[in-house]
């Protein structure tokens, strides 16, 4: 899944510059909801296909690439501070979720 996300990142980055972020984030979050609903399958190949196709695309659409593009557009004067606080928040969420 990580390799698919890495391969999709340049494409999603280009889309983040051209399309509205609300649309990309919405598609990504709907895809993650579909992934969670469909992941009740107990067949290994079905779960693998879900991670490869649905989760990787949805995660890339709803993660840092699109949100960083939004932050870079919204903040001009304190762009570095806004991007660093966003990155800190994502890291903090990962730490808190692992507890």
mmCIF file of N, CA and C in Angstrom:
data_model
loop_
_atom_site.group_PDB
_atom_site.id
_atom_site.type_symbol
_atom_site.label_atom_id
_atom_site.label_comp_id
_atom_site.label_asym_id
_atom_site.label_seq_id
_atom_site.Cartn_x
_atom_site.Cartn_y
_atom_site.Cartn_z
ATOM 1 N N UNK A 1 0.820 -1.183 0.000
ATOM 2 C CA UNK A 1 0.000 0.000 0.000
ATOM 3 C C UNK A 1 0.870 1.256 0.000
ATOM 4 N N UNK A 2 1.974 1.205 0.713
ATOM 5 C CA UNK A 2 2.862 2.363 0.796
ATOM 6 C C UNK A 2 3.471 2.680 -0.566
ATOM 7 N N UNK A 3 3.811 1.657 -1.312
ATOM 8 C CA UNK A 3 4.402 1.878 -2.633
ATOM 9 C C UNK A 3 3.379 2.465 -3.609
ATOM 10 N N UNK A 4 2.136 2.028 -3.505
ATOM 11 C CA UNK A 4 1.085 2.588 -4.356
ATOM 12 C C UNK A 4 0.843 4.048 -3.987
ATOM 13 N N UNK A 5 0.823 4.343 -2.683
ATOM 14 C CA UNK A 5 0.659 5.740 -2.238
ATOM 15 C C UNK A 5 1.807 6.609 -2.759
ATOM 16 N N UNK A 6 3.022 6.085 -2.693
ATOM 17 C CA UNK A 6 4.177 6.844 -3.170
ATOM 18 C C UNK A 6 4.106 7.076 -4.679
ATOM 19 N N UNK A 7 3.646 6.083 -5.408
ATOM 20 C CA UNK A 7 3.532 6.241 -6.859
ATOM 21 C C UNK A 7 2.417 7.222 -7.230
ATOM 22 N N UNK A 8 1.364 7.277 -6.428
ATOM 23 C CA UNK A 8 0.242 8.178 -6.710
ATOM 24 C C UNK A 8 0.493 9.614 -6.267
ATOM 25 N N UNK A 9 1.454 9.830 -5.411
ATOM 26 C CA UNK A 9 1.665 11.156 -4.834
ATOM 27 C C UNK A 9 1.901 12.256 -5.868
ATOM 28 N N UNK A 10 2.720 12.065 -6.896
ATOM 29 C CA UNK A 10 2.875 13.141 -7.884
ATOM 30 C C UNK A 10 1.577 13.465 -8.630
ATOM 31 N N UNK A 11 0.786 12.441 -8.899
ATOM 32 C CA UNK A 11 -0.488 12.668 -9.589
ATOM 33 C C UNK A 11 -1.457 13.425 -8.690
ATOM 34 N N UNK A 12 -1.553 13.013 -7.432
ATOM 35 C CA UNK A 12 -2.443 13.677 -6.485
ATOM 36 C C UNK A 12 -1.964 15.099 -6.218
ATOM 37 N N UNK A 13 -0.661 15.307 -6.171
ATOM 38 C CA UNK A 13 -0.121 16.657 -5.994
ATOM 39 C C UNK A 13 -0.497 17.575 -7.140
ATOM 40 N N UNK A 14 -0.451 17.070 -8.351
ATOM 41 C CA UNK A 14 -0.873 17.864 -9.512
ATOM 42 C C UNK A 14 -2.360 18.172 -9.445
ATOM 43 N N UNK A 15 -3.152 17.182 -9.047
ATOM 44 C CA UNK A 15 -4.597 17.413 -8.898
ATOM 45 C C UNK A 15 -4.887 18.412 -7.789
ATOM 46 N N UNK A 16 -4.093 18.391 -6.722
ATOM 47 C CA UNK A 16 -4.295 19.322 -5.609
ATOM 48 C C UNK A 16 -4.049 20.758 -6.034
ATOM 49 N N UNK A 17 -3.198 20.959 -7.021
ATOM 50 C CA UNK A 17 -2.959 22.314 -7.535
ATOM 51 C C UNK A 17 -4.066 22.778 -8.468
ATOM 52 N N UNK A 18 -4.757 21.850 -9.115
ATOM 53 C CA UNK A 18 -5.725 22.224 -10.146
ATOM 54 C C UNK A 18 -7.179 22.147 -9.696
ATOM 55 N N UNK A 19 -7.508 21.190 -8.825
ATOM 56 C CA UNK A 19 -8.901 20.975 -8.416
ATOM 57 C C UNK A 19 -9.136 21.519 -7.016
ATOM 58 N N UNK A 20 -10.391 21.802 -6.675
ATOM 59 C CA UNK A 20 -10.693 22.271 -5.319
ATOM 60 C C UNK A 20 -10.387 21.192 -4.276
ATOM 61 N N UNK A 21 -9.798 21.609 -3.186
ATOM 62 C CA UNK A 21 -9.413 20.667 -2.137
ATOM 63 C C UNK A 21 -10.640 20.015 -1.507
ATOM 64 N N UNK A 22 -11.733 20.731 -1.427
ATOM 65 C CA UNK A 22 -12.945 20.164 -0.837
ATOM 66 C C UNK A 22 -13.385 18.914 -1.601
ATOM 67 N N UNK A 23 -13.279 18.960 -2.901
ATOM 68 C CA UNK A 23 -13.665 17.814 -3.728
ATOM 69 C C UNK A 23 -12.710 16.638 -3.517
ATOM 70 N N UNK A 24 -11.411 16.917 -3.509
ATOM 71 C CA UNK A 24 -10.428 15.840 -3.336
ATOM 72 C C UNK A 24 -10.531 15.211 -1.953
ATOM 73 N N UNK A 25 -10.656 16.049 -0.924
ATOM 74 C CA UNK A 25 -10.795 15.516 0.427
ATOM 75 C C UNK A 25 -12.091 14.739 0.582
ATOM 76 N N UNK A 26 -13.156 15.218 -0.021
ATOM 77 C CA UNK A 26 -14.433 14.504 0.040
ATOM 78 C C UNK A 26 -14.359 13.144 -0.617
ATOM 79 N N UNK A 27 -13.736 13.079 -1.782
ATOM 80 C CA UNK A 27 -13.572 11.793 -2.469
ATOM 81 C C UNK A 27 -12.712 10.849 -1.627
ATOM 82 N N UNK A 28 -11.642 11.388 -1.051
ATOM 83 C CA UNK A 28 -10.775 10.562 -0.218
ATOM 84 C C UNK A 28 -11.479 10.026 1.016
ATOM 85 N N UNK A 29 -12.267 10.869 1.676
ATOM 86 C CA UNK A 29 -12.970 10.415 2.875
ATOM 87 C C UNK A 29 -14.099 9.447 2.545
ATOM 88 N N UNK A 30 -14.777 9.660 1.428
ATOM 89 C CA UNK A 30 -15.786 8.684 0.999
ATOM 90 C C UNK A 30 -15.150 7.340 0.661
ATOM 91 N N UNK A 31 -13.989 7.385 0.044
ATOM 92 C CA UNK A 31 -13.270 6.150 -0.257
ATOM 93 C C UNK A 31 -12.838 5.417 1.008
ATOM 94 N N UNK A 32 -12.404 6.167 2.027
ATOM 95 C CA UNK A 32 -12.030 5.525 3.292
ATOM 96 C C UNK A 32 -13.246 4.915 3.973
ATOM 97 N N UNK A 33 -14.395 5.583 3.896
ATOM 98 C CA UNK A 33 -15.626 5.018 4.457
ATOM 99 C C UNK A 33 -15.996 3.728 3.719
ATOM 100 N N UNK A 34 -15.871 3.740 2.399
ATOM 101 C CA UNK A 34 -16.129 2.532 1.615
ATOM 102 C C UNK A 34 -15.161 1.421 2.001
ATOM 103 N N UNK A 35 -13.920 1.769 2.209
ATOM 104 C CA UNK A 35 -12.913 0.787 2.614
ATOM 105 C C UNK A 35 -13.288 0.147 3.948
ATOM 106 N N UNK A 36 -13.684 0.958 4.914
ATOM 107 C CA UNK A 36 -14.030 0.409 6.231
ATOM 108 C C UNK A 36 -15.274 -0.473 6.171
ATOM 109 N N UNK A 37 -16.236 -0.086 5.365
ATOM 110 C CA UNK A 37 -17.443 -0.897 5.236
ATOM 111 C C UNK A 37 -17.127 -2.212 4.519
ATOM 112 N N UNK A 38 -16.314 -2.150 3.491
ATOM 113 C CA UNK A 38 -16.023 -3.346 2.692
ATOM 114 C C UNK A 38 -14.963 -4.240 3.319
ATOM 115 N N UNK A 39 -14.264 -3.764 4.335
ATOM 116 C CA UNK A 39 -13.163 -4.553 4.888
ATOM 117 C C UNK A 39 -13.623 -5.633 5.862
ATOM 118 N N UNK A 40 -14.909 -5.865 5.968
ATOM 119 C CA UNK A 40 -15.397 -6.957 6.822
ATOM 120 C C UNK A 40 -15.203 -8.315 6.162
ATOM 121 N N UNK A 41 -14.765 -8.320 4.937
ATOM 122 C CA UNK A 41 -14.536 -9.569 4.220
ATOM 123 C C UNK A 41 -13.422 -10.363 4.892
ATOM 124 N N UNK A 42 -13.595 -11.654 4.944
ATOM 125 C CA UNK A 42 -12.579 -12.506 5.552
ATOM 126 C C UNK A 42 -11.686 -13.175 4.505
ATOM 127 N N UNK A 43 -11.944 -12.896 3.244
ATOM 128 C CA UNK A 43 -11.119 -13.482 2.185
ATOM 129 C C UNK A 43 -9.829 -12.679 2.049
ATOM 130 N N UNK A 44 -8.687 -13.333 2.142
ATOM 131 C CA UNK A 44 -7.406 -12.615 2.113
ATOM 132 C C UNK A 44 -7.174 -11.808 0.829
ATOM 133 N N UNK A 45 -7.544 -12.351 -0.312
ATOM 134 C CA UNK A 45 -7.321 -11.617 -1.556
ATOM 135 C C UNK A 45 -8.212 -10.380 -1.650
ATOM 136 N N UNK A 46 -9.414 -10.461 -1.116
ATOM 137 C CA UNK A 46 -10.306 -9.307 -1.131
ATOM 138 C C UNK A 46 -9.764 -8.194 -0.244
ATOM 139 N N UNK A 47 -9.252 -8.555 0.916
ATOM 140 C CA UNK A 47 -8.678 -7.556 1.821
ATOM 141 C C UNK A 47 -7.431 -6.940 1.200
ATOM 142 N N UNK A 48 -6.614 -7.762 0.577
ATOM 143 C CA UNK A 48 -5.414 -7.261 -0.090
ATOM 144 C C UNK A 48 -5.768 -6.301 -1.223
ATOM 145 N N UNK A 49 -6.768 -6.642 -2.004
ATOM 146 C CA UNK A 49 -7.203 -5.764 -3.092
ATOM 147 C C UNK A 49 -7.776 -4.459 -2.552
ATOM 148 N N UNK A 50 -8.484 -4.523 -1.435
ATOM 149 C CA UNK A 50 -9.011 -3.300 -0.826
ATOM 150 C C UNK A 50 -7.884 -2.382 -0.374
ATOM 151 N N UNK A 51 -6.876 -2.943 0.263
ATOM 152 C CA UNK A 51 -5.739 -2.126 0.700
ATOM 153 C C UNK A 51 -4.999 -1.549 -0.493
ATOM 154 N N UNK A 52 -4.831 -2.349 -1.536
ATOM 155 C CA UNK A 52 -4.061 -1.900 -2.685
ATOM 156 C C UNK A 52 -4.809 -0.846 -3.496
ATOM 157 N N UNK A 53 -6.084 -1.071 -3.753
ATOM 158 C CA UNK A 53 -6.824 -0.184 -4.657
ATOM 159 C C UNK A 53 -7.557 0.934 -3.923
ATOM 160 N N UNK A 54 -8.375 0.592 -2.956
ATOM 161 C CA UNK A 54 -9.248 1.596 -2.341
ATOM 162 C C UNK A 54 -8.514 2.408 -1.278
ATOM 163 N N UNK A 55 -7.856 1.734 -0.348
ATOM 164 C CA UNK A 55 -7.234 2.446 0.770
ATOM 165 C C UNK A 55 -6.078 3.333 0.327
ATOM 166 N N UNK A 56 -5.259 2.858 -0.591
ATOM 167 C CA UNK A 56 -4.099 3.655 -0.994
ATOM 168 C C UNK A 56 -4.517 4.930 -1.716
ATOM 169 N N UNK A 57 -5.482 4.833 -2.601
ATOM 170 C CA UNK A 57 -5.953 6.029 -3.317
ATOM 171 C C UNK A 57 -6.657 6.974 -2.354
ATOM 172 N N UNK A 58 -7.524 6.440 -1.518
ATOM 173 C CA UNK A 58 -8.283 7.269 -0.594
ATOM 174 C C UNK A 58 -7.386 7.935 0.433
ATOM 175 N N UNK A 59 -6.427 7.201 0.936
ATOM 176 C CA UNK A 59 -5.512 7.763 1.926
ATOM 177 C C UNK A 59 -4.664 8.874 1.327
ATOM 178 N N UNK A 60 -4.208 8.685 0.115
ATOM 179 C CA UNK A 60 -3.410 9.724 -0.537
ATOM 180 C C UNK A 60 -4.243 10.965 -0.822
ATOM 181 N N UNK A 61 -5.519 10.790 -1.161
ATOM 182 C CA UNK A 61 -6.391 11.934 -1.417
ATOM 183 C C UNK A 61 -6.777 12.690 -0.146
ATOM 184 N N UNK A 62 -6.775 12.020 0.990
ATOM 185 C CA UNK A 62 -7.247 12.673 2.207
ATOM 186 C C UNK A 62 -6.140 12.919 3.223
ATOM 187 N N UNK A 63 -4.902 12.956 2.792
ATOM 188 C CA UNK A 63 -3.794 13.124 3.731
ATOM 189 C C UNK A 63 -3.028 14.418 3.451
ATOM 190 N N UNK A 64 -1.767 14.411 3.761
ATOM 191 C CA UNK A 64 -0.959 15.625 3.822
ATOM 192 C C UNK A 64 -0.771 16.345 2.489
ATOM 193 N N UNK A 65 -0.799 15.655 1.381
ATOM 194 C CA UNK A 65 -0.534 16.325 0.102
ATOM 195 C C UNK A 65 -1.601 17.375 -0.185
ATOM 196 N N UNK A 66 -2.841 17.002 -0.053
ATOM 197 C CA UNK A 66 -3.936 17.939 -0.344
ATOM 198 C C UNK A 66 -4.019 19.007 0.733
ATOM 199 N N UNK A 67 -3.882 18.621 1.999
ATOM 200 C CA UNK A 67 -3.987 19.618 3.069
ATOM 201 C C UNK A 67 -2.835 20.607 3.044
ATOM 202 N N UNK A 68 -1.640 20.163 2.680
ATOM 203 C CA UNK A 68 -0.517 21.098 2.556
ATOM 204 C C UNK A 68 -0.741 22.097 1.430
ATOM 205 N N UNK A 69 -1.367 21.667 0.352
ATOM 206 C CA UNK A 69 -1.684 22.603 -0.733
ATOM 207 C C UNK A 69 -2.691 23.645 -0.267
ATOM 208 N N UNK A 70 -3.665 23.233 0.526
ATOM 209 C CA UNK A 70 -4.657 24.177 1.064
ATOM 210 C C UNK A 70 -3.988 25.168 1.997
ATOM 211 N N UNK A 71 -3.151 24.683 2.887
ATOM 212 C CA UNK A 71 -2.468 25.566 3.837
ATOM 213 C C UNK A 71 -1.563 26.542 3.111
ATOM 214 N N UNK A 72 -0.862 26.074 2.093
ATOM 215 C CA UNK A 72 0.019 26.964 1.334
ATOM 216 C C UNK A 72 -0.761 28.048 0.597
ATOM 217 N N UNK A 73 -1.998 27.752 0.190
ATOM 218 C CA UNK A 73 -2.825 28.774 -0.472
ATOM 219 C C UNK A 73 -3.423 29.751 0.525
ATOM 220 N N UNK A 74 -3.818 29.266 1.677
ATOM 221 C CA UNK A 74 -4.502 30.114 2.646
ATOM 222 C C UNK A 74 -3.559 31.066 3.377
ATOM 223 N N UNK A 75 -2.384 30.586 3.740
ATOM 224 C CA UNK A 75 -1.456 31.383 4.539
ATOM 225 C C UNK A 75 -0.328 31.907 3.659
ATOM 226 N N UNK A 76 -0.133 33.210 3.710
ATOM 227 C CA UNK A 76 0.930 33.817 2.924
ATOM 228 C C UNK A 76 2.043 34.299 3.844
ATOM 229 N N UNK A 77 1.655 35.093 4.837
ATOM 230 C CA UNK A 77 2.645 35.714 5.699
ATOM 231 C C UNK A 77 3.316 34.714 6.642
ATOM 232 N N UNK A 78 2.569 33.826 7.228
ATOM 233 C CA UNK A 78 3.107 32.856 8.193
ATOM 234 C C UNK A 78 2.933 31.425 7.685
ATOM 235 N N UNK A 79 3.285 31.227 6.442
ATOM 236 C CA UNK A 79 3.110 29.927 5.801
ATOM 237 C C UNK A 79 3.927 28.831 6.488
ATOM 238 N N UNK A 80 5.164 29.127 6.824
ATOM 239 C CA UNK A 80 6.020 28.112 7.448
ATOM 240 C C UNK A 80 5.462 27.682 8.805
ATOM 241 N N UNK A 81 4.979 28.638 9.594
ATOM 242 C CA UNK A 81 4.394 28.300 10.883
ATOM 243 C C UNK A 81 3.145 27.441 10.710
ATOM 244 N N UNK A 82 2.300 27.793 9.759
ATOM 245 C CA UNK A 82 1.075 27.027 9.526
ATOM 246 C C UNK A 82 1.390 25.606 9.073
ATOM 247 N N UNK A 83 2.345 25.435 8.171
ATOM 248 C CA UNK A 83 2.716 24.098 7.714
ATOM 249 C C UNK A 83 3.366 23.277 8.828
ATOM 250 N N UNK A 84 4.173 23.927 9.663
ATOM 251 C CA UNK A 84 4.811 23.190 10.754
ATOM 252 C C UNK A 84 3.792 22.777 11.808
ATOM 253 N N UNK A 85 2.810 23.627 12.103
ATOM 254 C CA UNK A 85 1.767 23.248 13.055
ATOM 255 C C UNK A 85 0.906 22.112 12.506
ATOM 256 N N UNK A 86 0.671 22.123 11.220
ATOM 257 C CA UNK A 86 -0.081 21.031 10.599
ATOM 258 C C UNK A 86 0.688 19.715 10.702
ATOM 259 N N UNK A 87 1.955 19.745 10.417
ATOM 260 C CA UNK A 87 2.777 18.531 10.519
ATOM 261 C C UNK A 87 2.865 18.058 11.967
ATOM 262 N N UNK A 88 2.966 18.991 12.909
ATOM 263 C CA UNK A 88 3.004 18.630 14.322
ATOM 264 C C UNK A 88 1.693 17.974 14.744
ATOM 265 N N UNK A 89 0.582 18.498 14.257
ATOM 266 C CA UNK A 89 -0.719 17.928 14.599
ATOM 267 C C UNK A 89 -0.882 16.520 14.072
ATOM 268 N N UNK A 90 -0.402 16.265 12.849
ATOM 269 C CA UNK A 90 -0.491 14.914 12.291
ATOM 270 C C UNK A 90 0.378 13.945 13.074
ATOM 271 N N UNK A 91 1.562 14.369 13.461
ATOM 272 C CA UNK A 91 2.433 13.514 14.263
ATOM 273 C C UNK A 91 1.860 13.252 15.648
ATOM 274 N N UNK A 92 1.289 14.287 16.250
ATOM 275 C CA UNK A 92 0.681 14.138 17.564
ATOM 276 C C UNK A 92 -0.523 13.199 17.527
ATOM 277 N N UNK A 93 -1.297 13.278 16.462
ATOM 278 C CA UNK A 93 -2.433 12.371 16.319
ATOM 279 C C UNK A 93 -1.958 10.922 16.206
ATOM 280 N N UNK A 94 -0.871 10.692 15.515
ATOM 281 C CA UNK A 94 -0.323 9.342 15.433
ATOM 282 C C UNK A 94 0.160 8.819 16.767
ATOM 283 N N UNK A 95 0.753 9.683 17.567
ATOM 284 C CA UNK A 95 1.214 9.272 18.890
ATOM 285 C C UNK A 95 0.028 8.985 19.798
ATOM 286 N N UNK A 96 -0.975 9.846 19.784
ATOM 287 C CA UNK A 96 -2.129 9.661 20.663
ATOM 288 C C UNK A 96 -2.968 8.466 20.278
ATOM 289 N N UNK A 97 -3.026 8.137 19.002
ATOM 290 C CA UNK A 97 -3.825 6.988 18.562
ATOM 291 C C UNK A 97 -3.157 5.664 18.901
ATOM 292 N N UNK A 98 -1.893 5.664 19.144
ATOM 293 C CA UNK A 98 -1.187 4.413 19.446
ATOM 294 C C UNK A 98 -1.243 4.059 20.918
ATOM 295 N N UNK A 99 -1.783 4.903 21.744
ATOM 296 C CA UNK A 99 -1.846 4.646 23.183
ATOM 297 C C UNK A 99 -2.744 3.542 23.505
#
